[in-house]
Tab-separated table of N, CA and C in Angstrom:
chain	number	residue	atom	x	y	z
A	1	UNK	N	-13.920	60.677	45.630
A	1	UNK	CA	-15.304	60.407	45.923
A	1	UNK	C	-15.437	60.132	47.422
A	2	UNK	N	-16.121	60.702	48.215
A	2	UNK	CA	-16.439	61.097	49.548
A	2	UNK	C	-17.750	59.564	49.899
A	3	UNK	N	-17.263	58.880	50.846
A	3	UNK	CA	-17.869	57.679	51.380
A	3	UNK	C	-19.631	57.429	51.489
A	4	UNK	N	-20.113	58.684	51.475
A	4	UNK	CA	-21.165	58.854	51.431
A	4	UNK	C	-21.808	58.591	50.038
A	5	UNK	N	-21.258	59.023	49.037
A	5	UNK	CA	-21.345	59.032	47.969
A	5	UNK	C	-21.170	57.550	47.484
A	6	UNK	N	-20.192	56.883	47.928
A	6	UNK	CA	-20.124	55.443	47.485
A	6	UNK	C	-21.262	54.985	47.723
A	7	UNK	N	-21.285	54.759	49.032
A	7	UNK	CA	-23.116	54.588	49.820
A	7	UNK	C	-24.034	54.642	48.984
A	8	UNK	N	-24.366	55.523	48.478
A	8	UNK	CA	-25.539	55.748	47.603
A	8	UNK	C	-25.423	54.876	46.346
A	9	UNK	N	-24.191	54.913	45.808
A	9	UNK	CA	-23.968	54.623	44.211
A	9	UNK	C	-24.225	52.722	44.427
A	10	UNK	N	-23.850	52.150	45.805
A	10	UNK	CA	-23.884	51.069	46.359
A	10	UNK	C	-25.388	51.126	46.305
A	11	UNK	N	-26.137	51.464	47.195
A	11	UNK	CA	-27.376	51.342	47.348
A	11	UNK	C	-28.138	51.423	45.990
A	12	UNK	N	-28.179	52.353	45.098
A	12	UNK	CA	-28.804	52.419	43.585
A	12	UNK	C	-28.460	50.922	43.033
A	13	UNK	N	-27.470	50.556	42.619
A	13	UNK	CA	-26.618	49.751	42.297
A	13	UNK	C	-27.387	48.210	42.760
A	14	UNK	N	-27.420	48.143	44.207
A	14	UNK	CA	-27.920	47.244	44.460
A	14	UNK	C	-29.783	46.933	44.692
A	15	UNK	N	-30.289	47.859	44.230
A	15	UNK	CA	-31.668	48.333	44.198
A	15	UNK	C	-32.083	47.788	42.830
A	16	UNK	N	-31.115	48.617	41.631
A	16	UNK	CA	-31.214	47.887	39.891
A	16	UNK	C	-31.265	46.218	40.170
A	17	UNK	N	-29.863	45.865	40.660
A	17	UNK	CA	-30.013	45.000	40.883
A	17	UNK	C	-31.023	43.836	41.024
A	18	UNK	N	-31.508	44.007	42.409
A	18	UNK	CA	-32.965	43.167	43.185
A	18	UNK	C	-34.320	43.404	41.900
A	19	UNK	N	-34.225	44.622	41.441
A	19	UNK	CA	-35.290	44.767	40.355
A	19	UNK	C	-35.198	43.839	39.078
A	20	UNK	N	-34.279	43.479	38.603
A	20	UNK	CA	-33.560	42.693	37.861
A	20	UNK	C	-34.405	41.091	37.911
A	21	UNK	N	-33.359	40.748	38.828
A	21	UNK	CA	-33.940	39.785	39.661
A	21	UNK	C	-34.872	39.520	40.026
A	22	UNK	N	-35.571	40.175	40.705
A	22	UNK	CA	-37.356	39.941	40.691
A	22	UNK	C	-37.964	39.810	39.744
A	23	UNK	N	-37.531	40.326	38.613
A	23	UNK	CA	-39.024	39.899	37.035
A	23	UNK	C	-37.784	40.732	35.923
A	24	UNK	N	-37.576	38.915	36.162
A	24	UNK	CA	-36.663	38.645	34.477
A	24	UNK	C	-37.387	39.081	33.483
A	25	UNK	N	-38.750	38.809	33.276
A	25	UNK	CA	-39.226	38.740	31.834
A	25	UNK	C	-39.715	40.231	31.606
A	26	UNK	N	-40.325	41.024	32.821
A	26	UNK	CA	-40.278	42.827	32.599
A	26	UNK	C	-39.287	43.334	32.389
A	27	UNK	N	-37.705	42.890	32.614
A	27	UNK	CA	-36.667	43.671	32.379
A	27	UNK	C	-36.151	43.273	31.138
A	28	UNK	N	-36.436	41.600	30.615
A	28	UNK	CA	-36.222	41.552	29.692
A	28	UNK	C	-37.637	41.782	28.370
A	29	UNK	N	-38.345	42.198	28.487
A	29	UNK	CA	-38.984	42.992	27.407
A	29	UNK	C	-39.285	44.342	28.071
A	30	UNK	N	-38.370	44.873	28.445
A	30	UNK	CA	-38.482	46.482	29.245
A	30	UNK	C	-37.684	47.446	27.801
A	31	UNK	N	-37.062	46.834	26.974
A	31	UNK	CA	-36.301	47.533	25.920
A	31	UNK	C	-34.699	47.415	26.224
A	32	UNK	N	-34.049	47.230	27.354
A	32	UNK	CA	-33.244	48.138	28.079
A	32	UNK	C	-32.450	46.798	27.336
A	33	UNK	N	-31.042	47.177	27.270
A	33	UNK	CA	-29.853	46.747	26.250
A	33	UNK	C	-29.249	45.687	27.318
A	34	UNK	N	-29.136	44.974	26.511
A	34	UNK	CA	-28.757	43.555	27.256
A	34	UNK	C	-27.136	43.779	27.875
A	35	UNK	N	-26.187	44.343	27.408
A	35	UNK	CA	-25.545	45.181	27.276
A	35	UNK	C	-25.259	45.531	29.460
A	36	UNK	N	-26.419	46.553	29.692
A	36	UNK	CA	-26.773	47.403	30.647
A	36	UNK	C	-27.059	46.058	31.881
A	37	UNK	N	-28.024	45.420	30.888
A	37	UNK	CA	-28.805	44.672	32.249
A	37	UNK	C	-27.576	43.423	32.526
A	38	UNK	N	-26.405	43.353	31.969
A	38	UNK	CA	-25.345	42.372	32.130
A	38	UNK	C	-24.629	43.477	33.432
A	39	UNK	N	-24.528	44.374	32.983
A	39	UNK	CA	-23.751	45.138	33.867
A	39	UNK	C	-24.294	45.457	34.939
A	40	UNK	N	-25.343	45.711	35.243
A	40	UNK	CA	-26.444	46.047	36.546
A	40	UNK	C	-26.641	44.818	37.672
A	41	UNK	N	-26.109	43.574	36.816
A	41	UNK	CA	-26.115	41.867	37.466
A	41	UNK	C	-24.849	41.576	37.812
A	42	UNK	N	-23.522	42.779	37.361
A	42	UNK	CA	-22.392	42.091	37.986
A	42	UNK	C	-21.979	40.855	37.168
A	43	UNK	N	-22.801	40.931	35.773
A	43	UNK	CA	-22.093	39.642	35.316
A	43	UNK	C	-22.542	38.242	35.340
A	44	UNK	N	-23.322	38.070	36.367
A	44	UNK	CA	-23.334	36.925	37.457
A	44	UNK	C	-24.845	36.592	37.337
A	45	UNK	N	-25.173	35.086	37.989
A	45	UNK	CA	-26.687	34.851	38.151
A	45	UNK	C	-26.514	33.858	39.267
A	46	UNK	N	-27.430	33.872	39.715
A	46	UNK	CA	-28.090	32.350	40.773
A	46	UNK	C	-28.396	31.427	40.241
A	47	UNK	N	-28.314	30.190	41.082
A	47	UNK	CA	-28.904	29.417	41.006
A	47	UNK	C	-30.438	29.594	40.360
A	48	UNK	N	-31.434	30.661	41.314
A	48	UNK	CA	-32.239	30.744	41.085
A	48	UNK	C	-32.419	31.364	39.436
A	49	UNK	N	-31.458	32.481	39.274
A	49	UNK	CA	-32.126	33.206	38.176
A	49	UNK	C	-31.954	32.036	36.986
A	50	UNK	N	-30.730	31.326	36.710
A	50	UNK	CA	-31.239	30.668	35.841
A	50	UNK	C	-31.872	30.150	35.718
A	51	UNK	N	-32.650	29.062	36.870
A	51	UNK	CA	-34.027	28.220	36.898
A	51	UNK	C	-35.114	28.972	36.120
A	52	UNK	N	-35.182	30.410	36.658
A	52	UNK	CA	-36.254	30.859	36.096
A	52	UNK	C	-35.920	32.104	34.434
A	53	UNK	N	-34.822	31.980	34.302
A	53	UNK	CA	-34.306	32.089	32.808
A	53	UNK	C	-34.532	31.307	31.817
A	54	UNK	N	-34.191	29.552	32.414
A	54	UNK	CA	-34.527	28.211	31.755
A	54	UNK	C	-36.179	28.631	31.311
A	55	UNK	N	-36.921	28.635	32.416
A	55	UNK	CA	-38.073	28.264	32.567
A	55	UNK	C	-39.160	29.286	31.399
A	56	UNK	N	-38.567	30.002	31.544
A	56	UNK	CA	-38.853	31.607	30.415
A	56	UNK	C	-38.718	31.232	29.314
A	57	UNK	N	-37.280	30.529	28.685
A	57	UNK	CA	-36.684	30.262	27.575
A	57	UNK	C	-37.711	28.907	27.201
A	58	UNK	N	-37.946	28.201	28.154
A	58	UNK	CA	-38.571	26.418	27.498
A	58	UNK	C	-40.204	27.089	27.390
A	59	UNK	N	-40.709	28.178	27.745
A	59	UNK	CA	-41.818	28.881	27.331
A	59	UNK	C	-42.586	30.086	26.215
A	60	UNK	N	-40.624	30.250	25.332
A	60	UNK	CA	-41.087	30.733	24.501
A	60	UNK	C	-41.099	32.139	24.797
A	61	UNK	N	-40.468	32.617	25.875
A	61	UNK	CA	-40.346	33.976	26.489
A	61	UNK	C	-39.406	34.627	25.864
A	62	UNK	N	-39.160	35.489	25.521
A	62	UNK	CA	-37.531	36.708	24.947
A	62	UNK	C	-36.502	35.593	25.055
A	63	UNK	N	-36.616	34.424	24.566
A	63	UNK	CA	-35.454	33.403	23.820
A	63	UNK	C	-34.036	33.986	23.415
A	64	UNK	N	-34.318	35.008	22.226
A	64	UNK	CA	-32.815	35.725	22.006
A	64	UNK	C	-32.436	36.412	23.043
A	65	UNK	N	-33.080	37.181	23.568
A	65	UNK	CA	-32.475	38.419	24.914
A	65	UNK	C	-32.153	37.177	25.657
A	66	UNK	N	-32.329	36.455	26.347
A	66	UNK	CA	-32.456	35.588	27.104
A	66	UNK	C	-30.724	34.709	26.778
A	67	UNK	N	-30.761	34.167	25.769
A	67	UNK	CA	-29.653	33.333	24.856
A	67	UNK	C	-28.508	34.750	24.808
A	68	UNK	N	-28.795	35.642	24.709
A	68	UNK	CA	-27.438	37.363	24.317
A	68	UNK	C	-26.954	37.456	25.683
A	69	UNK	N	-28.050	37.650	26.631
A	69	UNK	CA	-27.450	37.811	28.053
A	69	UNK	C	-26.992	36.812	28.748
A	70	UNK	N	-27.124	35.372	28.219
A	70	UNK	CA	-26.169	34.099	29.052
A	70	UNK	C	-25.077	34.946	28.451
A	71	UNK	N	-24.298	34.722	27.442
A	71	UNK	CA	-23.529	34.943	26.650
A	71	UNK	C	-22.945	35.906	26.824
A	72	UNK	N	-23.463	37.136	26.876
A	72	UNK	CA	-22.688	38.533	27.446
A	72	UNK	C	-22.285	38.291	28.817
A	73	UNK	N	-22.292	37.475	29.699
A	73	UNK	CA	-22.153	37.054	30.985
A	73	UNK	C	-21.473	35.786	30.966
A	74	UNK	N	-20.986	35.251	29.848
A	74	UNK	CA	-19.771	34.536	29.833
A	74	UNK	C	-20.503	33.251	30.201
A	75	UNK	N	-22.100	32.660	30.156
A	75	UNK	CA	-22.659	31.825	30.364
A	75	UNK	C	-22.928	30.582	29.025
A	76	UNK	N	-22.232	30.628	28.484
A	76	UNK	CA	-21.977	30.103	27.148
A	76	UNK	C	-22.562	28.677	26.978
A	77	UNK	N	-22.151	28.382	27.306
A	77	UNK	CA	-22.805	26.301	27.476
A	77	UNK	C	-23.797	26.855	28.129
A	78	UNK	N	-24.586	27.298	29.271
A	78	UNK	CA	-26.211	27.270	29.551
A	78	UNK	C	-26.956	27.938	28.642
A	79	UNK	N	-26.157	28.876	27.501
A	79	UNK	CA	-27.024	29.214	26.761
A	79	UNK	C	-27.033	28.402	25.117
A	80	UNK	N	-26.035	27.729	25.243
A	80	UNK	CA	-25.960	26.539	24.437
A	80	UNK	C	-27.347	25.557	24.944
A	81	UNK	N	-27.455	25.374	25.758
A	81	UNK	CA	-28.333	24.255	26.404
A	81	UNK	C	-29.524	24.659	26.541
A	82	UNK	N	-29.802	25.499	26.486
A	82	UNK	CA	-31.347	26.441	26.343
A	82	UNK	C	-31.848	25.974	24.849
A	83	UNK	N	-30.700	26.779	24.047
A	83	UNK	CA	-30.952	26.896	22.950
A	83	UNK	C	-31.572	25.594	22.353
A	84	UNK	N	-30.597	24.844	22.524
A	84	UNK	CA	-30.407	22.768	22.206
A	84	UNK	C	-31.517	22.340	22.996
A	85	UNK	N	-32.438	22.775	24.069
A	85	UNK	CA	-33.694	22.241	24.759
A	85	UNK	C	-33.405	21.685	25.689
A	86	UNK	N	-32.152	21.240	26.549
A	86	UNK	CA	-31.775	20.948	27.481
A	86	UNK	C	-32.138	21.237	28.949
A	87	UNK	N	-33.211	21.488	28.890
A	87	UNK	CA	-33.499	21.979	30.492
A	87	UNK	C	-33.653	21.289	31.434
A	88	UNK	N	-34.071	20.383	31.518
A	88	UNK	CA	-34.053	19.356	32.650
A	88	UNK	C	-32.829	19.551	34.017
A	89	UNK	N	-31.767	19.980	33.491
A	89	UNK	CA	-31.013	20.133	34.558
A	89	UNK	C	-30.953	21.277	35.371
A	90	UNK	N	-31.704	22.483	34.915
A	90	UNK	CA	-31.840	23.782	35.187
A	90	UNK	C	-32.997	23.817	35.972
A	91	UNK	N	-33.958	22.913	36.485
A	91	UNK	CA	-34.794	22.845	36.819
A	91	UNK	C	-34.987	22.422	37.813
């Protein structure tokens, strides 16, 4: 694979990404497999995204998608703590 080509696959990559991130709750009722959107995040979240994951979840927002993707991301206890109503610290 020719450097240019990385470039791009980098740039797409990190484009899904920022989209992601910007509006949790369109990507998570967008259909798209929790699965995908674990993999498009690297796995990983912010500070921020969970604040506003918490904040989604204590509102009654895509709760399960929400609770599948801590979890598929190895976030296990924050999605324990969602679940259990624990938010105060996420906040």
């Amino acid at each position: 694979m020719e450097l240019s080509e990385l470039c791009f696959e980098d740039r797409i990559a990190a484009k899904r990404d920022a989209e992601i991130r910007n509006d949790w709750s369109a990507t998570l009722g967008s259909g798209k497999r929790i699965e995908d959107i674990s993999a498009d995040i690297g796995w990983a979240f912010t500070d921020e995204d969970i604040k506003e994951l918490a904040w989604l979840h204590k509102e009654c927002i895509h709760r399960k998608k929400i609770e599948q993707l801590l979890i598929e991301c190895n976030f296990v206890s924050v999605a324990f703590d969602l679940r259990d109503g624990r938010y105060i610290e996420y906040f």
